[in-house]
């Protein structure tokens, strides 16, 4: 399981303010905290910033990687210009995710060559021309068409991560099950899967309980990566336990290590 730490996101007021005021310490601290809790990638999203996203992502990526050389980053933006700038600023050393493309031709044509050039893993939302998919079959169909188009560019399916787009169980009770059903279908294409976890619990109390239950089920279904808050102890405990149970943690070493560091609930 690849853990992508989601906390450096401009939808969060504290992050937005730190970027606006150009205060690096708060952002660096958020990155360090997430790495200490077991994140392998730091998601960076400046899309909600007050001024210019391209400049903001440039500054944020620079600040994070000068404090943490070799850190692996997930560049989170729908804007190819922001992705392009961030890739230019990024110094090789860690690994990269580009988050994300959709079935939209223009965005794919802009981003796929960049993912190839910078040897980045690529997240593709299973969002078709008709908008959000409903059934597992719809998600699979969008994933297959994205993969066909990408394979023309020479992009390797092993570096591709499809996000089947979770919706809140509070308002769309059938959707989580459809996402779970779509995971093995999408993986049969030879690609990987990723989820932004927290949407599933939107509108419900004690969201971490729903998030962790969904994560356990998604991991059993074959989920390869998750975008989540790694400082959330319960969610990370269930992630560790699930990896041990699914034989994705040799000798349960990560689980035992997390216990020894007092990181399990
Ligand atoms: N899939 C992909 N990328 C994604 C998402 C996804 N990137 C963004 C998002 N979803 C995942 N990242 C976050 C980051 C922060 C928060 C939620 C998701 C967050 N949310 C607060 C909340 O829900 O209570 C609201 C913000 C605040 O006011 O603090 O913190 O699904 N590929």
XYZ file of N, CA and C and ligand atoms in Angstrom:
827
model
N 0.844 -1.208 0.000
C 0.000 0.000 0.000
C 0.869 1.243 0.000
N 0.611 2.111 -0.926
C 1.298 3.409 -0.974
C 0.426 4.435 -0.257
N 0.997 5.118 0.745
C 0.267 6.156 1.474
C 0.689 7.531 0.949
N -0.282 8.293 0.482
C -0.046 9.663 0.022
C -0.672 10.606 1.059
N 0.165 11.387 1.723
C -0.325 12.279 2.789
C -0.999 13.503 2.207
N -2.234 13.794 2.632
C -3.070 14.794 1.947
C -3.058 16.179 2.582
N -2.296 16.381 3.666
C -2.521 17.572 4.496
C -2.083 18.891 3.857
N -1.122 18.850 2.898
C -0.700 20.110 2.271
C -1.630 20.404 1.091
N -2.837 20.853 1.467
C -3.879 21.114 0.483
C -4.496 22.469 0.782
N -4.547 23.309 -0.243
C -5.001 24.691 -0.056
C -6.493 24.794 0.265
N -7.235 23.682 0.247
C -8.611 23.739 0.763
C -8.603 23.914 2.284
N -7.473 23.583 2.923
C -7.364 23.773 4.378
C -6.885 25.205 4.659
N -7.613 25.868 5.549
C -7.361 27.294 5.789
C -5.912 27.559 6.219
N -5.371 26.743 7.125
C -4.012 26.955 7.638
C -2.965 26.886 6.533
N -3.161 25.969 5.613
C -2.236 25.799 4.487
C -2.346 26.996 3.541
N -3.584 27.361 3.255
C -3.836 28.504 2.368
C -3.138 29.757 2.900
N -3.272 29.986 4.205
C -2.660 31.172 4.822
C -1.133 31.099 4.799
N -0.586 29.923 5.084
C 0.877 29.771 5.086
C 1.451 30.034 3.697
N 0.742 29.594 2.669
C 1.206 29.822 1.295
C 1.103 31.311 0.950
N -0.003 31.914 1.327
C -0.216 33.331 1.024
C 0.830 34.200 1.727
N 1.092 33.886 3.004
C 2.038 34.687 3.793
C 3.484 34.253 3.562
N 3.694 33.233 2.696
C 5.032 32.695 2.412
C 5.761 32.313 3.709
N 5.059 31.550 4.519
C 5.635 31.050 5.772
C 5.961 29.575 5.606
N 7.231 29.244 5.313
C 7.576 27.858 4.984
C 7.499 26.892 6.181
N 7.752 27.376 7.394
C 7.903 26.460 8.530
C 6.668 25.590 8.765
N 5.503 26.189 8.658
C 4.264 25.456 8.877
C 4.115 24.308 7.865
N 4.451 24.598 6.601
C 4.330 23.590 5.542
C 5.368 22.477 5.722
N 6.580 22.880 6.074
C 7.643 21.891 6.279
C 7.281 20.965 7.440
N 6.736 21.568 8.495
C 6.313 20.793 9.650
C 5.202 19.796 9.274
N 4.260 20.239 8.449
C 3.185 19.349 7.997
C 3.750 18.180 7.180
N 4.751 18.459 6.368
C 5.361 17.394 5.564
C 6.101 16.406 6.466
N 6.890 16.921 7.398
C 7.665 16.055 8.303
C 6.754 15.156 9.135
N 5.683 15.766 9.656
C 4.724 15.026 10.482
C 4.147 13.842 9.697
N 3.786 14.109 8.455
C 3.157 13.064 7.640
C 4.153 11.948 7.314
N 5.405 12.322 7.035
C 6.428 11.307 6.749
C 6.677 10.457 7.986
N 6.715 11.106 9.153
C 6.948 10.377 10.410
C 5.822 9.372 10.679
N 4.614 9.703 10.233
C 3.467 8.810 10.445
C 3.377 7.717 9.380
N 4.260 7.727 8.393
C 4.284 6.636 7.419
C 3.871 7.000 6.010
N 3.688 8.286 5.718
C 3.388 8.669 4.329
C 4.635 8.450 3.475
N 4.454 7.876 2.269
C 5.589 7.750 1.338
C 5.634 8.922 0.367
N 4.468 9.517 0.116
C 4.383 10.666 -0.786
C 3.686 11.815 -0.061
N 4.113 13.046 -0.364
C 3.446 14.233 0.157
C 2.651 14.861 -0.984
N 1.329 14.861 -0.841
C 0.482 15.515 -1.833
C 0.619 17.030 -1.670
N 0.759 17.740 -2.786
C 0.823 19.201 -2.746
C -0.249 19.760 -3.676
N -1.206 20.479 -3.070
C -2.313 21.052 -3.825
C -2.439 22.528 -3.491
N -2.242 23.379 -4.492
C -2.319 24.836 -4.308
C -3.470 25.429 -5.107
N -4.405 24.599 -5.533
C -5.447 25.050 -6.463
C -6.382 26.099 -5.870
N -6.507 26.122 -4.532
C -7.411 27.089 -3.893
C -6.676 28.339 -3.414
N -5.431 28.471 -3.786
C -4.650 29.604 -3.284
C -5.220 30.938 -3.755
N -4.968 31.948 -2.955
C -5.574 33.256 -3.192
C -5.061 33.903 -4.479
N -3.781 33.751 -4.767
C -3.200 34.468 -5.905
C -3.061 33.576 -7.140
N -1.851 33.157 -7.457
C -1.615 32.439 -8.698
C -1.153 31.015 -8.400
N -1.912 30.028 -8.862
C -1.603 28.640 -8.528
C -0.218 28.229 -9.015
N 0.159 28.683 -10.218
C 1.441 28.267 -10.788
C 2.602 28.751 -9.912
N 2.545 30.015 -9.520
C 3.585 30.550 -8.619
C 3.559 29.878 -7.257
N 2.361 29.631 -6.765
C 2.224 29.030 -5.432
C 2.773 27.603 -5.378
N 2.512 26.816 -6.408
C 2.996 25.428 -6.388
C 4.517 25.405 -6.575
N 5.021 26.345 -7.367
C 6.467 26.519 -7.542
C 7.113 26.745 -6.163
N 6.581 27.731 -5.415
C 7.130 28.071 -4.101
C 6.988 26.895 -3.119
N 5.820 26.269 -3.110
C 5.559 25.201 -2.135
C 6.458 23.991 -2.383
N 6.570 23.567 -3.647
C 7.435 22.424 -3.962
C 8.892 22.764 -3.614
N 9.327 23.981 -3.929
C 10.706 24.391 -3.629
C 10.989 24.330 -2.133
N 10.072 24.874 -1.366
C 10.226 24.936 0.089
C 10.289 23.525 0.702
N 9.381 22.664 0.268
C 9.307 21.306 0.841
C 10.568 20.512 0.483
N 10.995 20.608 -0.776
C 12.138 19.767 -1.142
C 13.467 20.343 -0.670
N 13.562 21.647 -0.420
C 14.840 22.106 0.147
C 14.965 21.682 1.605
N 13.843 21.606 2.314
C 13.894 21.135 3.710
C 14.047 19.618 3.782
N 13.502 18.913 2.785
C 13.483 17.446 2.796
C 13.995 16.918 1.452
N 15.312 16.953 1.240
C 15.841 16.528 -0.065
C 15.461 15.068 -0.354
N 15.065 14.795 -1.576
C 14.711 13.428 -1.951
C 13.295 13.033 -1.575
N 12.514 13.970 -1.053
C 11.127 13.653 -0.676
C 10.310 13.316 -1.937
N 9.423 12.340 -1.797
C 8.553 11.967 -2.913
C 7.278 12.795 -2.842
N 6.853 13.309 -4.000
C 5.758 14.284 -4.029
C 4.664 13.837 -4.992
N 3.427 14.137 -4.609
C 2.269 13.925 -5.470
C 1.729 15.291 -5.854
N 1.915 15.676 -7.107
C 1.505 16.996 -7.588
C 0.022 16.964 -7.920
N -0.766 17.703 -7.140
C -2.222 17.587 -7.184
C -2.826 18.852 -7.765
N -3.171 18.790 -9.047
C -3.799 19.948 -9.686
C -4.499 19.516 -10.965
N -5.641 20.123 -11.264
C -6.275 19.873 -12.567
C -5.643 20.724 -13.677
N -4.720 21.600 -13.299
C -4.176 22.586 -14.226
C -2.810 22.150 -14.779
N -2.736 21.785 -16.069
C -1.468 21.332 -16.650
C -0.328 22.335 -16.488
N -0.645 23.644 -16.461
C 0.412 24.649 -16.303
C 1.047 24.567 -14.924
N 0.220 24.325 -13.902
C 0.739 24.173 -12.536
C 1.582 22.900 -12.428
N 1.103 21.822 -13.042
C 1.850 20.554 -13.024
C 3.202 20.740 -13.720
N 3.159 21.418 -14.871
C 4.384 21.605 -15.660
C 5.424 22.387 -14.855
N 4.988 23.492 -14.243
C 5.908 24.308 -13.448
C 6.490 23.505 -12.284
N 5.638 22.776 -11.592
C 6.097 22.011 -10.427
C 7.137 20.966 -10.841
N 6.925 20.352 -12.011
C 7.890 19.356 -12.495
C 9.232 20.010 -12.824
N 9.177 21.224 -13.349
C 10.420 21.932 -13.685
C 11.218 22.283 -12.429
N 10.488 22.567 -11.352
C 11.112 22.972 -10.094
C 11.628 21.764 -9.312
N 10.938 20.631 -9.507
C 11.260 19.435 -8.724
C 12.649 18.907 -9.082
N 13.460 18.645 -8.062
C 14.785 18.078 -8.283
C 14.701 16.569 -8.082
N 15.265 15.835 -9.047
C 15.203 14.383 -8.980
C 15.754 13.892 -7.655
N 15.303 12.763 -7.237
C 15.758 12.205 -5.961
C 14.687 11.298 -5.401
N 13.501 11.824 -5.290
C 12.370 11.007 -4.847
C 11.566 10.524 -6.038
N 10.376 10.038 -5.760
C 9.460 9.624 -6.819
C 8.356 10.661 -6.961
N 7.703 10.610 -8.102
C 6.640 11.577 -8.388
C 5.337 10.886 -8.758
N 4.236 11.457 -8.268
C 2.906 11.188 -8.798
C 2.416 12.472 -9.463
N 1.754 12.345 -10.596
C 0.978 13.460 -11.137
C -0.501 13.137 -10.908
N -1.189 14.055 -10.219
C -2.578 13.868 -9.802
C -3.379 15.062 -10.290
N -3.999 15.055 -11.448
C -4.433 13.874 -12.164
C -4.841 14.231 -13.587
N -5.158 13.184 -14.360
C -5.836 13.386 -15.646
C -7.246 12.797 -15.557
N -8.053 13.078 -16.562
C -9.371 12.454 -16.723
C -9.432 11.960 -18.171
N -10.618 11.565 -18.616
C -10.767 11.142 -20.016
C -10.706 12.332 -20.970
N -10.679 13.531 -20.411
C -10.643 14.746 -21.244
C -9.364 14.768 -22.097
N -9.569 14.839 -23.422
C -8.460 14.686 -24.378
C -7.339 15.705 -24.162
N -7.738 16.973 -23.950
C -6.759 18.048 -23.861
C -5.815 17.831 -22.670
N -6.436 17.524 -21.522
C -5.632 17.339 -20.310
C -4.707 16.132 -20.469
N -5.218 15.092 -21.117
C -4.399 13.894 -21.334
C -3.219 14.217 -22.248
N -3.510 14.963 -23.328
C -2.453 15.303 -24.293
C -1.394 16.201 -23.658
N -1.816 17.061 -22.723
C -0.858 17.941 -22.044
C -0.001 17.171 -21.036
N -0.644 16.284 -20.295
C 0.018 15.672 -19.126
C 0.797 14.406 -19.461
N 0.268 13.551 -20.359
C 0.923 12.259 -20.616
C 2.402 12.416 -21.013
N 2.736 13.347 -21.902
C 4.163 13.508 -22.260
C 5.018 13.941 -21.065
N 4.417 14.763 -20.175
C 5.158 15.200 -18.986
C 5.417 14.027 -18.043
N 4.400 13.181 -17.872
C 4.562 12.002 -17.006
C 5.664 11.104 -17.555
N 5.704 10.966 -18.894
C 6.753 10.156 -19.527
C 8.128 10.786 -19.325
N 8.205 12.095 -19.589
C 9.478 12.802 -19.517
C 10.078 12.746 -18.110
N 9.219 12.926 -17.101
C 9.717 12.987 -15.721
C 9.610 11.644 -14.993
N 9.222 10.591 -15.741
C 9.156 9.254 -15.170
C 8.236 9.208 -13.941
N 7.109 9.910 -14.050
C 6.175 9.996 -12.917
C 5.094 8.930 -13.015
N 4.620 8.508 -11.837
C 3.384 7.731 -11.805
C 2.241 8.710 -12.084
N 1.171 8.191 -12.673
C 0.090 9.071 -13.104
C -1.248 8.592 -12.549
N -1.989 9.514 -11.915
C -3.337 9.205 -11.423
C -4.348 9.663 -12.469
N -5.262 8.759 -12.832
C -6.333 9.089 -13.770
C -7.671 8.904 -13.062
N -8.434 9.980 -12.976
C -9.782 9.881 -12.422
C -10.675 9.198 -13.458
N -11.538 8.292 -13.020
C -12.429 7.615 -13.979
C -13.640 8.507 -14.259
N -13.311 9.706 -14.721
C -14.330 10.706 -15.027
C -14.455 10.808 -16.526
N -15.621 10.417 -17.057
C -15.817 10.403 -18.504
C -16.396 11.712 -19.003
N -16.704 11.751 -20.283
C -17.297 12.943 -20.889
C -18.680 13.197 -20.288
N -19.364 12.133 -19.857
C -20.708 12.286 -19.280
C -20.648 12.562 -17.777
N -19.448 12.871 -17.267
C -19.340 13.216 -15.847
C -19.064 12.022 -14.966
N -19.579 12.095 -13.733
C -19.261 11.083 -12.730
C -19.899 9.736 -13.061
N -19.120 8.660 -13.015
C -19.677 7.339 -13.275
C -20.509 6.845 -12.084
N -21.509 6.009 -12.356
C -22.326 5.460 -11.272
C -21.971 4.020 -10.937
N -21.981 3.151 -11.934
C -21.738 1.736 -11.643
C -20.251 1.398 -11.753
N -19.895 0.225 -11.231
C -18.536 -0.287 -11.395
C -18.215 -0.442 -12.879
N -19.231 -0.880 -13.647
C -19.031 -1.084 -15.086
C -18.702 0.235 -15.793
N -19.387 1.315 -15.385
C -19.088 2.640 -15.957
C -17.647 3.029 -15.655
N -17.225 2.802 -14.420
C -15.854 3.165 -14.021
C -14.842 2.362 -14.838
N -15.128 1.083 -14.998
C -14.233 0.220 -15.782
C -14.151 0.695 -17.229
N -15.285 1.056 -17.809
C -15.311 1.484 -19.217
C -14.485 2.760 -19.411
N -14.612 3.712 -18.492
C -13.818 4.941 -18.596
C -12.326 4.614 -18.450
N -12.005 3.757 -17.478
C -10.600 3.386 -17.262
C -10.023 2.742 -18.520
N -10.804 1.843 -19.135
C -10.294 1.158 -20.326
C -10.050 2.133 -21.467
N -10.956 3.103 -21.628
C -10.755 4.038 -22.747
C -9.568 4.961 -22.474
N -9.370 5.360 -21.208
C -8.188 6.175 -20.880
C -6.917 5.359 -21.162
N -6.956 4.094 -20.784
C -5.754 3.274 -20.973
C -5.411 3.090 -22.442
N -6.449 2.902 -23.261
C -6.219 2.749 -24.703
C -5.545 3.991 -25.280
N -6.061 5.171 -24.881
C -5.479 6.413 -25.397
C -4.045 6.604 -24.906
N -3.825 6.263 -23.630
C -2.483 6.451 -23.074
C -1.474 5.487 -23.684
N -1.931 4.279 -24.018
C -0.984 3.291 -24.542
C -0.436 3.736 -25.898
N -1.226 4.569 -26.615
C -0.727 5.135 -27.887
C 0.489 6.035 -27.660
N 0.576 6.646 -26.452
C 1.709 7.530 -26.156
C 2.898 6.746 -25.597
N 2.714 5.457 -25.363
C 3.799 4.641 -24.834
C 3.848 4.621 -23.311
N 2.781 5.104 -22.679
C 2.773 5.116 -21.213
C 2.472 3.717 -20.676
N 3.312 3.285 -19.726
C 3.230 1.938 -19.178
C 2.110 1.842 -18.119
N 1.206 0.870 -18.298
C 0.071 0.710 -17.372
C 0.521 0.514 -15.922
N 1.719 -0.016 -15.742
C 2.213 -0.246 -14.373
C 2.404 1.055 -13.603
N 2.563 2.158 -14.327
C 2.751 3.451 -13.658
C 1.447 4.252 -13.563
N 0.368 3.599 -13.981
C -0.928 4.257 -14.021
C -1.788 3.827 -12.824
N -2.404 4.816 -12.158
C -3.246 4.564 -10.982
C -4.626 5.167 -11.245
N -5.646 4.314 -11.345
C -7.006 4.817 -11.564
C -7.689 5.103 -10.232
N -8.321 6.268 -10.183
C -9.101 6.663 -9.008
C -10.582 6.526 -9.353
N -11.271 5.530 -8.759
C -12.672 5.297 -9.121
C -13.660 6.282 -8.493
N -13.169 7.286 -7.786
C -13.981 8.402 -7.295
C -15.090 7.977 -6.317
N -14.738 7.980 -5.067
C -15.687 7.658 -3.989
C -16.646 8.824 -3.783
N -17.899 8.504 -3.483
C -18.856 9.547 -3.101
C -19.394 9.208 -1.703
N -19.985 10.205 -1.026
C -20.384 9.985 0.371
C -21.465 8.907 0.527
N -21.255 7.987 1.455
C -22.294 6.975 1.735
C -23.520 7.620 2.369
N -23.333 8.805 2.963
C -24.464 9.486 3.606
C -25.515 9.913 2.590
N -25.088 10.262 1.384
C -26.047 10.742 0.383
C -26.229 9.772 -0.785
N -25.209 8.928 -1.039
C -25.301 7.981 -2.163
C -24.875 6.592 -1.684
N -25.787 5.944 -0.955
C -25.427 4.725 -0.220
C -24.909 3.567 -1.079
N -25.206 3.544 -2.374
C -24.749 2.420 -3.209
C -23.344 2.631 -3.775
N -22.842 3.872 -3.712
C -21.625 4.200 -4.446
C -20.349 3.548 -3.898
N -20.253 3.446 -2.583
C -19.034 2.845 -2.016
C -18.891 1.399 -2.490
N -20.019 0.691 -2.515
C -19.992 -0.704 -2.996
C -19.574 -0.784 -4.461
N -20.055 0.168 -5.260
C -19.667 0.176 -6.678
C -18.164 0.419 -6.830
N -17.631 1.323 -6.005
C -16.181 1.569 -6.039
C -15.439 0.285 -5.669
N -15.877 -0.383 -4.621
C -15.205 -1.617 -4.191
C -15.242 -2.665 -5.303
N -16.398 -2.761 -5.977
C -16.547 -3.735 -7.060
C -15.674 -3.355 -8.264
N -15.455 -2.050 -8.449
C -14.690 -1.612 -9.630
C -13.187 -1.893 -9.494
N -12.703 -2.025 -8.268
C -11.246 -2.140 -8.064
C -10.645 -3.369 -8.775
N -11.166 -4.589 -8.523
C -10.585 -5.721 -9.268
C -10.827 -5.637 -10.775
N -11.933 -5.025 -11.181
C -12.198 -4.898 -12.626
C -11.123 -4.026 -13.274
N -10.842 -2.888 -12.655
C -9.832 -1.968 -13.200
C -8.456 -2.622 -13.177
N -8.181 -3.356 -12.094
C -6.858 -3.990 -12.004
C -6.645 -5.075 -13.044
N -7.748 -5.631 -13.549
C -7.615 -6.654 -14.591
C -7.028 -6.056 -15.876
N -7.023 -4.719 -15.980
C -6.400 -4.047 -17.130
C -4.878 -3.997 -17.015
N -4.354 -4.371 -15.847
C -2.900 -4.290 -15.632
C -2.480 -2.978 -14.997
N -3.459 -2.125 -14.664
C -3.162 -0.844 -14.016
C -3.397 -0.964 -12.510
N -3.058 0.093 -11.769
C -3.228 0.128 -10.319
C -4.443 0.987 -9.965
N -4.772 0.987 -8.661
C -5.896 1.793 -8.186
C -5.475 2.646 -6.999
N -6.147 3.794 -6.873
C -5.885 4.740 -5.780
C -7.230 5.355 -5.387
N -7.377 5.722 -4.111
C -8.594 6.413 -3.676
C -8.241 7.594 -2.793
N -8.993 8.676 -2.924
C -9.010 9.727 -1.913
C -10.042 9.285 -0.899
N -9.577 8.928 0.291
C -10.410 8.190 1.236
C -11.555 9.000 1.825
N -11.304 10.271 2.150
C -12.196 10.967 3.080
C -13.580 11.298 2.517
N -13.725 11.323 1.183
C -15.052 11.576 0.602
C -16.117 10.613 1.090
N -15.713 9.380 1.367
C -16.687 8.332 1.692
C -17.482 8.684 2.949
N -16.873 9.428 3.862
C -17.494 9.706 5.168
C -18.104 11.099 5.269
N -18.087 11.849 4.170
C -18.583 13.227 4.197
C -20.003 13.268 4.747
N -20.243 14.199 5.682
C -21.593 14.364 6.233
C -21.922 13.460 7.406
N -20.995 12.595 7.793
C -21.261 11.679 8.914
C -20.394 12.052 10.116
N -20.859 11.720 11.333
C -20.018 11.959 12.512
C -18.893 10.947 12.593
N -17.864 11.273 13.334
C -16.739 10.368 13.605
C -16.225 9.723 12.311
N -15.829 10.585 11.380
C -15.522 10.154 10.018
C -14.433 9.105 9.947
N -13.501 9.134 10.904
C -12.378 8.192 10.854
C -12.853 6.741 10.939
N -14.003 6.505 11.600
C -14.522 5.141 11.713
C -14.936 4.630 10.335
N -15.687 5.456 9.601
C -16.108 5.092 8.239
C -14.883 4.993 7.323
N -13.983 5.969 7.413
C -12.782 5.958 6.558
C -11.991 4.672 6.766
N -11.805 4.259 8.019
C -10.976 3.069 8.227
C -11.683 1.791 7.798
N -12.998 1.713 8.020
C -13.727 0.513 7.570
C -13.666 0.405 6.046
N -13.875 1.538 5.372
C -13.808 1.509 3.904
C -12.408 1.130 3.425
N -11.391 1.673 4.092
C -10.015 1.370 3.686
C -9.725 -0.127 3.796
N -10.161 -0.742 4.889
C -9.929 -2.189 5.058
C -10.573 -2.967 3.906
N -11.801 -2.592 3.563
C -12.509 -3.300 2.478
C -11.842 -3.043 1.127
N -11.424 -1.805 0.901
C -10.786 -1.461 -0.379
C -9.449 -2.188 -0.521
N -8.734 -2.333 0.588
C -7.450 -3.038 0.523
C -7.686 -4.507 0.192
N -8.722 -5.077 0.765
C -9.050 -6.472 0.421
C -9.414 -6.578 -1.056
N -10.081 -5.559 -1.573
C -10.438 -5.554 -3.004
C -9.220 -5.350 -3.905
N -8.097 -4.904 -3.322
C -6.869 -4.765 -4.109
C -6.344 -3.353 -4.270
N -6.882 -2.408 -3.501
C -6.422 -1.018 -3.615
C -4.908 -0.928 -3.417
N -4.254 -0.157 -4.298
C -2.784 -0.070 -4.268
C -2.264 1.168 -3.542
N -3.052 2.242 -3.517
C -2.573 3.500 -2.933
C -3.758 4.273 -2.368
N -3.509 5.065 -1.317
C -4.590 5.856 -0.722
C -4.096 7.253 -0.402
N -4.944 8.228 -0.701
C -4.678 9.623 -0.340
C -5.456 9.862 0.950
N -4.739 10.119 2.035
C -5.401 10.211 3.335
C -4.563 11.060 4.277
N -5.127 11.293 5.475
C -4.401 12.032 6.505
C -3.656 11.026 7.384
N -2.346 10.894 7.190
C -1.606 9.857 7.914
C -1.417 10.177 9.402
N -1.766 11.398 9.808
C -1.686 11.705 11.241
C -2.931 11.186 11.982
N -3.896 10.671 11.206
C -5.097 10.080 11.802
C -4.759 8.654 12.252
N -4.627 8.488 13.576
C -4.093 7.241 14.128
C -4.940 6.007 13.811
N -6.248 6.180 13.908
C -7.112 5.009 13.685
C -7.019 4.524 12.241
N -7.057 5.459 11.297
C -6.994 5.083 9.878
C -5.664 4.385 9.582
N -4.561 4.945 10.099
C -3.255 4.333 9.846
C -3.119 2.978 10.546
N -3.722 2.829 11.731
C -3.688 1.537 12.420
C -4.373 0.467 11.581
N -5.537 0.817 11.031
C -6.274 -0.142 10.201
C -5.497 -0.420 8.903
N -4.825 0.592 8.357
C -3.999 0.378 7.162
C -2.880 -0.630 7.471
N -2.208 -0.451 8.608
C -1.130 -1.374 9.015
C -1.660 -2.783 9.260
N -2.775 -2.858 9.992
C -3.357 -4.175 10.301
C -3.777 -4.877 9.005
N -4.387 -4.122 8.097
C -4.851 -4.719 6.838
C -3.670 -5.235 6.025
N -2.578 -4.462 5.978
C -1.394 -4.901 5.228
C -0.865 -6.204 5.813
N -0.831 -6.309 7.139
C -0.356 -7.542 7.774
C -1.285 -8.713 7.409
N -2.587 -8.495 7.518
C -3.574 -9.552 7.255
C -3.520 -10.001 5.793
N -3.261 -9.047 4.882
C -3.259 -9.363 3.451
C -1.863 -9.741 2.951
N -0.955 -10.047 3.893
C 0.389 -10.481 3.548
C 1.120 -9.456 2.679
N 0.927 -8.189 3.008
C 1.608 -7.100 2.321
C 2.557 -6.418 3.311
N 3.052 -7.194 4.291
C 3.905 -6.642 5.352
C 4.726 -7.815 5.901
N 5.922 -7.980 5.298
C 6.720 -9.157 5.615
C 7.053 -9.243 7.106
N 6.789 -10.417 7.678
C 6.975 -10.660 9.122
C 6.187 -9.665 9.974
N 5.192 -9.018 9.400
C 4.406 -7.985 10.120
C 5.322 -6.903 10.683
N 6.444 -6.675 10.004
C 7.465 -5.759 10.533
C 6.938 -4.328 10.675
N 6.196 -3.853 9.674
C 5.699 -2.470 9.745
C 4.658 -2.348 10.862
N 3.821 -3.377 10.990
C 2.805 -3.367 12.042
C 3.465 -3.328 13.425
N 4.458 -4.199 13.620
C 5.141 -4.264 14.918
C 5.921 -2.965 15.177
N 6.561 -2.451 14.126
C 7.290 -1.186 14.259
C 6.364 -0.050 14.675
N 5.176 0.010 14.062
C 4.205 1.054 14.405
C 3.759 0.900 15.864
N 3.578 -0.347 16.292
C 3.220 -0.592 17.703
C 4.303 -0.075 18.637
N 5.559 -0.412 18.324
C 6.676 -0.010 19.196
C 6.816 1.499 19.289
N 6.464 2.193 18.185
C 6.538 3.654 18.200
C 5.283 4.293 18.788
N 4.369 3.454 19.279
C 3.147 3.985 19.891
C 2.187 4.582 18.890
N 2.227 4.064 17.640
C 1.384 4.645 16.590
C 0.070 3.897 16.363
N -0.159 2.811 17.105
C -1.420 2.070 16.905
C -2.436 2.497 17.962
N -3.719 2.498 17.559
C -4.762 2.822 18.553
C -5.095 1.578 19.364
N -8.681 11.823 -5.483
C -7.515 12.320 -5.967
N -6.953 13.433 -5.469
C -7.568 14.108 -4.470
C -8.779 13.639 -3.935
C -9.345 12.457 -4.467
N -6.992 15.243 -3.992
C -7.722 16.095 -3.068
C -8.635 15.290 -2.146
N -9.389 14.327 -2.902
C -7.818 14.562 -1.091
N -7.172 15.496 -0.224
C -7.809 16.135 0.856
C -7.096 17.086 1.543
C -7.624 17.715 2.655
C -8.909 17.407 3.048
C -9.625 16.459 2.371
C -9.076 15.803 1.280
C -9.489 18.108 4.216
N -10.809 18.264 4.223
C -11.543 18.942 5.290
C -12.706 18.093 5.664
O -13.120 17.267 4.862
O -13.192 18.229 6.773
C -12.096 20.264 4.806
C -11.037 21.299 4.648
C -10.878 22.131 5.866
O -11.674 23.084 5.996
O -10.001 21.820 6.692
O -8.797 18.535 5.131
O -10.401 11.977 -4.045
N -6.908 11.638 -6.963
